[in-house]
Amino acid sequence: MVGFFRKLLGGEPPPPPFDREAQATQLLAALPPCTEYVVVASDRYSGKYRCEVTVRAKDIAPFVKRLAESTIGGSRDSQVARVAMPRWLKDASPNDGKTSYPSAAFAEITDVYVLNFIKDGIADVFCKECDRSIAEIEPATEVTGPWVRMD
């Protein structure tokens, strides 16, 4: 009966339902494999970082998996990324010593947790201006301004 009214009114059939799993599989097929290390913050992703923050894929994989399981909604791209990223991290090369720059959608997932990774001691912060790794990071205050001060 619905088909009759659709024909009568000249409407197009509705689009197929959104399948996050299928979209995630397509996304993963288009990505290079995950390596041992993953850059979670960089000026490549947004203008708010002047450093690169790198973590081991195995260290953030459980976190990203829990986040994906406990979060709903968002744009279609973010939904697909939340399904795909845990699978991408799970298949990381464990000891290749290489670094991956994940897609911008993946970087958005971890962006708000970058300081947690640093505080937890699982991240390496590399200052591009200093050309060295930073051992100690102090959060900015009203006195120091809106930037993270690196000592």
mmCIF file with all atom_site columns, C-alpha atoms in Angstrom:
data_model
loop_
_atom_site.group_PDB
_atom_site.id
_atom_site.type_symbol
_atom_site.label_atom_id
_atom_site.label_alt_id
_atom_site.label_comp_id
_atom_site.label_asym_id
_atom_site.label_entity_id
_atom_site.label_seq_id
_atom_site.pdbx_PDB_ins_code
_atom_site.Cartn_x
_atom_site.Cartn_y
_atom_site.Cartn_z
_atom_site.occupancy
_atom_site.B_iso_or_equiv
_atom_site.pdbx_formal_charge
_atom_site.auth_seq_id
_atom_site.auth_comp_id
_atom_site.auth_asym_id
_atom_site.auth_atom_id
_atom_site.pdbx_PDB_model_num
ATOM 1   C CA . MET A 1 1   ? 0.000  0.000  0.000  1.00 0.00 ? 1   MET A CA 1
ATOM 2   C CA . VAL A 1 2   ? 2.859  2.385  0.835  1.00 0.00 ? 2   VAL A CA 1
ATOM 3   C CA . GLY A 1 3   ? 4.356  1.686  -2.590 1.00 0.00 ? 3   GLY A CA 1
ATOM 4   C CA . PHE A 1 4   ? 1.082  2.689  -4.231 1.00 0.00 ? 4   PHE A CA 1
ATOM 5   C CA . PHE A 1 5   ? 1.018  6.088  -2.466 1.00 0.00 ? 5   PHE A CA 1
ATOM 6   C CA . ARG A 1 6   ? 4.698  6.641  -3.190 1.00 0.00 ? 6   ARG A CA 1
ATOM 7   C CA . LYS A 1 7   ? 4.055  5.990  -6.894 1.00 0.00 ? 7   LYS A CA 1
ATOM 8   C CA . LEU A 1 8   ? 0.964  8.164  -6.822 1.00 0.00 ? 8   LEU A CA 1
ATOM 9   C CA . LEU A 1 9   ? 2.817  11.057 -5.154 1.00 0.00 ? 9   LEU A CA 1
ATOM 10  C CA . GLY A 1 10  ? 5.963  10.540 -7.222 1.00 0.00 ? 10  GLY A CA 1
ATOM 11  C CA . GLY A 1 11  ? 8.240  10.234 -4.198 1.00 0.00 ? 11  GLY A CA 1
ATOM 12  C CA . GLU A 1 12  ? 11.538 8.435  -4.160 1.00 0.00 ? 12  GLU A CA 1
ATOM 13  C CA . PRO A 1 13  ? 11.929 5.313  -2.060 1.00 0.00 ? 13  PRO A CA 1
ATOM 14  C CA . PRO A 1 14  ? 13.478 5.963  1.340  1.00 0.00 ? 14  PRO A CA 1
ATOM 15  C CA . PRO A 1 15  ? 17.225 5.504  1.626  1.00 0.00 ? 15  PRO A CA 1
ATOM 16  C CA . PRO A 1 16  ? 18.430 2.227  3.088  1.00 0.00 ? 16  PRO A CA 1
ATOM 17  C CA . PRO A 1 17  ? 18.862 2.247  6.860  1.00 0.00 ? 17  PRO A CA 1
ATOM 18  C CA . PHE A 1 18  ? 22.188 3.522  8.172  1.00 0.00 ? 18  PHE A CA 1
ATOM 19  C CA . ASP A 1 19  ? 24.465 0.560  8.950  1.00 0.00 ? 19  ASP A CA 1
ATOM 20  C CA . ARG A 1 20  ? 27.374 1.657  11.172 1.00 0.00 ? 20  ARG A CA 1
ATOM 21  C CA . GLU A 1 21  ? 29.050 -1.747 11.049 1.00 0.00 ? 21  GLU A CA 1
ATOM 22  C CA . ALA A 1 22  ? 29.071 -1.900 7.248  1.00 0.00 ? 22  ALA A CA 1
ATOM 23  C CA . GLN A 1 23  ? 30.276 1.699  7.004  1.00 0.00 ? 23  GLN A CA 1
ATOM 24  C CA . ALA A 1 24  ? 33.026 0.959  9.555  1.00 0.00 ? 24  ALA A CA 1
ATOM 25  C CA . THR A 1 25  ? 34.167 -2.043 7.515  1.00 0.00 ? 25  THR A CA 1
ATOM 26  C CA . GLN A 1 26  ? 34.367 0.145  4.392  1.00 0.00 ? 26  GLN A CA 1
ATOM 27  C CA . LEU A 1 27  ? 36.312 2.808  6.291  1.00 0.00 ? 27  LEU A CA 1
ATOM 28  C CA . LEU A 1 28  ? 38.803 0.261  7.634  1.00 0.00 ? 28  LEU A CA 1
ATOM 29  C CA . ALA A 1 29  ? 39.353 -1.169 4.156  1.00 0.00 ? 29  ALA A CA 1
ATOM 30  C CA . ALA A 1 30  ? 40.387 2.300  2.960  1.00 0.00 ? 30  ALA A CA 1
ATOM 31  C CA . LEU A 1 31  ? 42.814 2.987  5.840  1.00 0.00 ? 31  LEU A CA 1
ATOM 32  C CA . PRO A 1 32  ? 46.428 1.904  6.177  1.00 0.00 ? 32  PRO A CA 1
ATOM 33  C CA . PRO A 1 33  ? 46.962 -0.602 8.986  1.00 0.00 ? 33  PRO A CA 1
ATOM 34  C CA . CYS A 1 34  ? 47.483 0.726  12.487 1.00 0.00 ? 34  CYS A CA 1
ATOM 35  C CA . THR A 1 35  ? 51.067 0.745  13.711 1.00 0.00 ? 35  THR A CA 1
ATOM 36  C CA . GLU A 1 36  ? 52.520 0.392  17.204 1.00 0.00 ? 36  GLU A CA 1
ATOM 37  C CA . TYR A 1 37  ? 52.251 4.125  17.945 1.00 0.00 ? 37  TYR A CA 1
ATOM 38  C CA . VAL A 1 38  ? 49.352 6.487  17.206 1.00 0.00 ? 38  VAL A CA 1
ATOM 39  C CA . VAL A 1 39  ? 49.466 10.293 17.125 1.00 0.00 ? 39  VAL A CA 1
ATOM 40  C CA . VAL A 1 40  ? 46.382 11.470 19.038 1.00 0.00 ? 40  VAL A CA 1
ATOM 41  C CA . ALA A 1 41  ? 47.122 15.218 18.949 1.00 0.00 ? 41  ALA A CA 1
ATOM 42  C CA . SER A 1 42  ? 48.891 17.189 16.258 1.00 0.00 ? 42  SER A CA 1
ATOM 43  C CA . ASP A 1 43  ? 48.694 20.395 14.287 1.00 0.00 ? 43  ASP A CA 1
ATOM 44  C CA . ARG A 1 44  ? 47.714 18.109 11.400 1.00 0.00 ? 44  ARG A CA 1
ATOM 45  C CA . TYR A 1 45  ? 44.295 17.606 13.007 1.00 0.00 ? 45  TYR A CA 1
ATOM 46  C CA . SER A 1 46  ? 43.505 21.055 14.339 1.00 0.00 ? 46  SER A CA 1
ATOM 47  C CA . GLY A 1 47  ? 45.191 24.339 15.065 1.00 0.00 ? 47  GLY A CA 1
ATOM 48  C CA . LYS A 1 48  ? 44.986 23.914 18.816 1.00 0.00 ? 48  LYS A CA 1
ATOM 49  C CA . TYR A 1 49  ? 48.156 21.843 19.261 1.00 0.00 ? 49  TYR A CA 1
ATOM 50  C CA . ARG A 1 50  ? 51.716 22.967 18.645 1.00 0.00 ? 50  ARG A CA 1
ATOM 51  C CA . CYS A 1 51  ? 53.094 19.577 19.597 1.00 0.00 ? 51  CYS A CA 1
ATOM 52  C CA . GLU A 1 52  ? 52.479 15.942 18.771 1.00 0.00 ? 52  GLU A CA 1
ATOM 53  C CA . VAL A 1 53  ? 51.138 13.577 21.398 1.00 0.00 ? 53  VAL A CA 1
ATOM 54  C CA . THR A 1 54  ? 51.812 9.921  20.680 1.00 0.00 ? 54  THR A CA 1
ATOM 55  C CA . VAL A 1 55  ? 50.547 6.832  22.507 1.00 0.00 ? 55  VAL A CA 1
ATOM 56  C CA . ARG A 1 56  ? 50.924 3.098  22.003 1.00 0.00 ? 56  ARG A CA 1
ATOM 57  C CA . ALA A 1 57  ? 47.917 1.648  20.227 1.00 0.00 ? 57  ALA A CA 1
ATOM 58  C CA . LYS A 1 58  ? 47.673 -1.133 22.824 1.00 0.00 ? 58  LYS A CA 1
ATOM 59  C CA . ASP A 1 59  ? 47.505 1.443  25.640 1.00 0.00 ? 59  ASP A CA 1
ATOM 60  C CA . ILE A 1 60  ? 44.489 3.309  24.290 1.00 0.00 ? 60  ILE A CA 1
ATOM 61  C CA . ALA A 1 61  ? 42.660 0.399  22.627 1.00 0.00 ? 61  ALA A CA 1
ATOM 62  C CA . PRO A 1 62  ? 40.736 -0.642 25.790 1.00 0.00 ? 62  PRO A CA 1
ATOM 63  C CA . PHE A 1 63  ? 39.817 2.979  26.503 1.00 0.00 ? 63  PHE A CA 1
ATOM 64  C CA . VAL A 1 64  ? 38.545 3.593  22.966 1.00 0.00 ? 64  VAL A CA 1
ATOM 65  C CA . LYS A 1 65  ? 36.590 0.323  23.047 1.00 0.00 ? 65  LYS A CA 1
ATOM 66  C CA . ARG A 1 66  ? 34.853 1.280  26.323 1.00 0.00 ? 66  ARG A CA 1
ATOM 67  C CA . LEU A 1 67  ? 34.142 4.752  24.962 1.00 0.00 ? 67  LEU A CA 1
ATOM 68  C CA . ALA A 1 68  ? 32.597 3.300  21.792 1.00 0.00 ? 68  ALA A CA 1
ATOM 69  C CA . GLU A 1 69  ? 30.402 0.927  23.801 1.00 0.00 ? 69  GLU A CA 1
ATOM 70  C CA . SER A 1 70  ? 29.159 3.638  26.153 1.00 0.00 ? 70  SER A CA 1
ATOM 71  C CA . THR A 1 71  ? 28.542 6.480  23.685 1.00 0.00 ? 71  THR A CA 1
ATOM 72  C CA . ILE A 1 72  ? 25.589 6.890  21.361 1.00 0.00 ? 72  ILE A CA 1
ATOM 73  C CA . GLY A 1 73  ? 24.494 9.536  18.909 1.00 0.00 ? 73  GLY A CA 1
ATOM 74  C CA . GLY A 1 74  ? 26.522 12.135 17.106 1.00 0.00 ? 74  GLY A CA 1
ATOM 75  C CA . SER A 1 75  ? 27.049 12.591 13.411 1.00 0.00 ? 75  SER A CA 1
ATOM 76  C CA . ARG A 1 76  ? 27.130 9.573  11.134 1.00 0.00 ? 76  ARG A CA 1
ATOM 77  C CA . ASP A 1 77  ? 30.879 10.045 10.665 1.00 0.00 ? 77  ASP A CA 1
ATOM 78  C CA . SER A 1 78  ? 31.505 10.020 14.414 1.00 0.00 ? 78  SER A CA 1
ATOM 79  C CA . GLN A 1 79  ? 29.294 6.952  14.871 1.00 0.00 ? 79  GLN A CA 1
ATOM 80  C CA . VAL A 1 80  ? 31.213 5.090  12.171 1.00 0.00 ? 80  VAL A CA 1
ATOM 81  C CA . ALA A 1 81  ? 34.550 6.201  13.640 1.00 0.00 ? 81  ALA A CA 1
ATOM 82  C CA . ARG A 1 82  ? 33.549 4.976  17.123 1.00 0.00 ? 82  ARG A CA 1
ATOM 83  C CA . VAL A 1 83  ? 32.802 1.538  15.660 1.00 0.00 ? 83  VAL A CA 1
ATOM 84  C CA . ALA A 1 84  ? 35.882 1.412  13.414 1.00 0.00 ? 84  ALA A CA 1
ATOM 85  C CA . MET A 1 85  ? 38.601 2.817  15.688 1.00 0.00 ? 85  MET A CA 1
ATOM 86  C CA . PRO A 1 86  ? 38.598 -0.017 18.280 1.00 0.00 ? 86  PRO A CA 1
ATOM 87  C CA . ARG A 1 87  ? 38.876 -2.550 15.452 1.00 0.00 ? 87  ARG A CA 1
ATOM 88  C CA . TRP A 1 88  ? 41.696 -0.550 13.821 1.00 0.00 ? 88  TRP A CA 1
ATOM 89  C CA . LEU A 1 89  ? 43.626 -0.336 17.118 1.00 0.00 ? 89  LEU A CA 1
ATOM 90  C CA . LYS A 1 90  ? 43.051 -4.020 17.916 1.00 0.00 ? 90  LYS A CA 1
ATOM 91  C CA . ASP A 1 91  ? 44.825 -4.999 14.696 1.00 0.00 ? 91  ASP A CA 1
ATOM 92  C CA . ALA A 1 92  ? 47.850 -2.743 15.336 1.00 0.00 ? 92  ALA A CA 1
ATOM 93  C CA . SER A 1 93  ? 51.326 -4.102 14.662 1.00 0.00 ? 93  SER A CA 1
ATOM 94  C CA . PRO A 1 94  ? 52.589 -4.655 18.223 1.00 0.00 ? 94  PRO A CA 1
ATOM 95  C CA . ASN A 1 95  ? 56.331 -4.107 17.798 1.00 0.00 ? 95  ASN A CA 1
ATOM 96  C CA . ASP A 1 96  ? 56.942 -2.365 14.499 1.00 0.00 ? 96  ASP A CA 1
ATOM 97  C CA . GLY A 1 97  ? 58.153 0.908  16.063 1.00 0.00 ? 97  GLY A CA 1
ATOM 98  C CA . LYS A 1 98  ? 56.213 2.906  13.456 1.00 0.00 ? 98  LYS A CA 1
ATOM 99  C CA . THR A 1 99  ? 53.772 5.761  13.987 1.00 0.00 ? 99  THR A CA 1
ATOM 100 C CA . SER A 1 100 ? 50.285 6.180  12.487 1.00 0.00 ? 100 SER A CA 1
ATOM 101 C CA . TYR A 1 101 ? 48.421 9.401  11.915 1.00 0.00 ? 101 TYR A CA 1
ATOM 102 C CA . PRO A 1 102 ? 44.792 8.282  12.184 1.00 0.00 ? 102 PRO A CA 1
ATOM 103 C CA . SER A 1 103 ? 41.971 9.910  10.283 1.00 0.00 ? 103 SER A CA 1
ATOM 104 C CA . ALA A 1 104 ? 40.539 13.190 11.542 1.00 0.00 ? 104 ALA A CA 1
ATOM 105 C CA . ALA A 1 105 ? 37.393 11.355 12.675 1.00 0.00 ? 105 ALA A CA 1
ATOM 106 C CA . PHE A 1 106 ? 39.515 9.058  14.847 1.00 0.00 ? 106 PHE A CA 1
ATOM 107 C CA . ALA A 1 107 ? 41.466 12.020 16.225 1.00 0.00 ? 107 ALA A CA 1
ATOM 108 C CA . GLU A 1 108 ? 38.176 13.668 17.236 1.00 0.00 ? 108 GLU A CA 1
ATOM 109 C CA . ILE A 1 109 ? 37.332 10.640 19.380 1.00 0.00 ? 109 ILE A CA 1
ATOM 110 C CA . THR A 1 110 ? 40.495 10.914 21.458 1.00 0.00 ? 110 THR A CA 1
ATOM 111 C CA . ASP A 1 111 ? 40.933 14.701 21.356 1.00 0.00 ? 111 ASP A CA 1
ATOM 112 C CA . VAL A 1 112 ? 39.173 15.502 24.627 1.00 0.00 ? 112 VAL A CA 1
ATOM 113 C CA . TYR A 1 113 ? 41.195 12.814 26.435 1.00 0.00 ? 113 TYR A CA 1
ATOM 114 C CA . VAL A 1 114 ? 44.679 13.881 25.323 1.00 0.00 ? 114 VAL A CA 1
ATOM 115 C CA . LEU A 1 115 ? 45.520 15.501 28.674 1.00 0.00 ? 115 LEU A CA 1
ATOM 116 C CA . ASN A 1 116 ? 44.330 12.348 30.470 1.00 0.00 ? 116 ASN A CA 1
ATOM 117 C CA . PHE A 1 117 ? 46.737 10.258 28.388 1.00 0.00 ? 117 PHE A CA 1
ATOM 118 C CA . ILE A 1 118 ? 49.544 12.642 29.328 1.00 0.00 ? 118 ILE A CA 1
ATOM 119 C CA . LYS A 1 119 ? 48.635 12.695 33.040 1.00 0.00 ? 119 LYS A CA 1
ATOM 120 C CA . ASP A 1 120 ? 48.367 8.891  33.068 1.00 0.00 ? 120 ASP A CA 1
ATOM 121 C CA . GLY A 1 121 ? 51.911 8.686  31.723 1.00 0.00 ? 121 GLY A CA 1
ATOM 122 C CA . ILE A 1 122 ? 51.018 6.723  28.593 1.00 0.00 ? 122 ILE A CA 1
ATOM 123 C CA . ALA A 1 123 ? 51.733 9.538  26.123 1.00 0.00 ? 123 ALA A CA 1
ATOM 124 C CA . ASP A 1 124 ? 54.886 11.023 24.676 1.00 0.00 ? 124 ASP A CA 1
ATOM 125 C CA . VAL A 1 125 ? 54.737 14.752 23.967 1.00 0.00 ? 125 VAL A CA 1
ATOM 126 C CA . PHE A 1 126 ? 57.050 16.028 21.264 1.00 0.00 ? 126 PHE A CA 1
ATOM 127 C CA . CYS A 1 127 ? 57.490 19.787 20.951 1.00 0.00 ? 127 CYS A CA 1
ATOM 128 C CA . LYS A 1 128 ? 57.920 20.629 17.288 1.00 0.00 ? 128 LYS A CA 1
ATOM 129 C CA . GLU A 1 129 ? 59.295 24.091 18.065 1.00 0.00 ? 129 GLU A CA 1
ATOM 130 C CA . CYS A 1 130 ? 61.923 22.725 20.497 1.00 0.00 ? 130 CYS A CA 1
ATOM 131 C CA . ASP A 1 131 ? 62.510 19.551 18.470 1.00 0.00 ? 131 ASP A CA 1
ATOM 132 C CA . ARG A 1 132 ? 62.520 17.412 21.620 1.00 0.00 ? 132 ARG A CA 1
ATOM 133 C CA . SER A 1 133 ? 60.304 15.281 23.829 1.00 0.00 ? 133 SER A CA 1
ATOM 134 C CA . ILE A 1 134 ? 58.840 17.018 26.834 1.00 0.00 ? 134 ILE A CA 1
ATOM 135 C CA . ALA A 1 135 ? 59.083 15.252 30.174 1.00 0.00 ? 135 ALA A CA 1
ATOM 136 C CA . GLU A 1 136 ? 56.942 17.523 32.340 1.00 0.00 ? 136 GLU A CA 1
ATOM 137 C CA . ILE A 1 137 ? 53.797 19.396 31.414 1.00 0.00 ? 137 ILE A CA 1
ATOM 138 C CA . GLU A 1 138 ? 52.013 21.883 33.616 1.00 0.00 ? 138 GLU A CA 1
ATOM 139 C CA . PRO A 1 139 ? 48.421 22.882 32.848 1.00 0.00 ? 139 PRO A CA 1
ATOM 140 C CA . ALA A 1 140 ? 47.952 26.528 32.006 1.00 0.00 ? 140 ALA A CA 1
ATOM 141 C CA . THR A 1 141 ? 46.477 28.904 34.573 1.00 0.00 ? 141 THR A CA 1
ATOM 142 C CA . GLU A 1 142 ? 45.032 32.393 34.461 1.00 0.00 ? 142 GLU A CA 1
ATOM 143 C CA . VAL A 1 143 ? 48.542 33.689 35.070 1.00 0.00 ? 143 VAL A CA 1
ATOM 144 C CA . THR A 1 144 ? 50.285 31.658 32.359 1.00 0.00 ? 144 THR A CA 1
ATOM 145 C CA . GLY A 1 145 ? 47.488 32.042 29.838 1.00 0.00 ? 145 GLY A CA 1
ATOM 146 C CA . PRO A 1 146 ? 45.471 29.615 27.718 1.00 0.00 ? 146 PRO A CA 1
ATOM 147 C CA . TRP A 1 147 ? 48.437 27.519 26.554 1.00 0.00 ? 147 TRP A CA 1
ATOM 148 C CA . VAL A 1 148 ? 49.912 24.482 28.184 1.00 0.00 ? 148 VAL A CA 1
ATOM 149 C CA . ARG A 1 149 ? 53.320 25.406 29.532 1.00 0.00 ? 149 ARG A CA 1
ATOM 150 C CA . MET A 1 150 ? 56.071 22.916 28.797 1.00 0.00 ? 150 MET A CA 1
ATOM 151 C CA . ASP A 1 151 ? 59.110 22.755 31.077 1.00 0.00 ? 151 ASP A CA 1
#
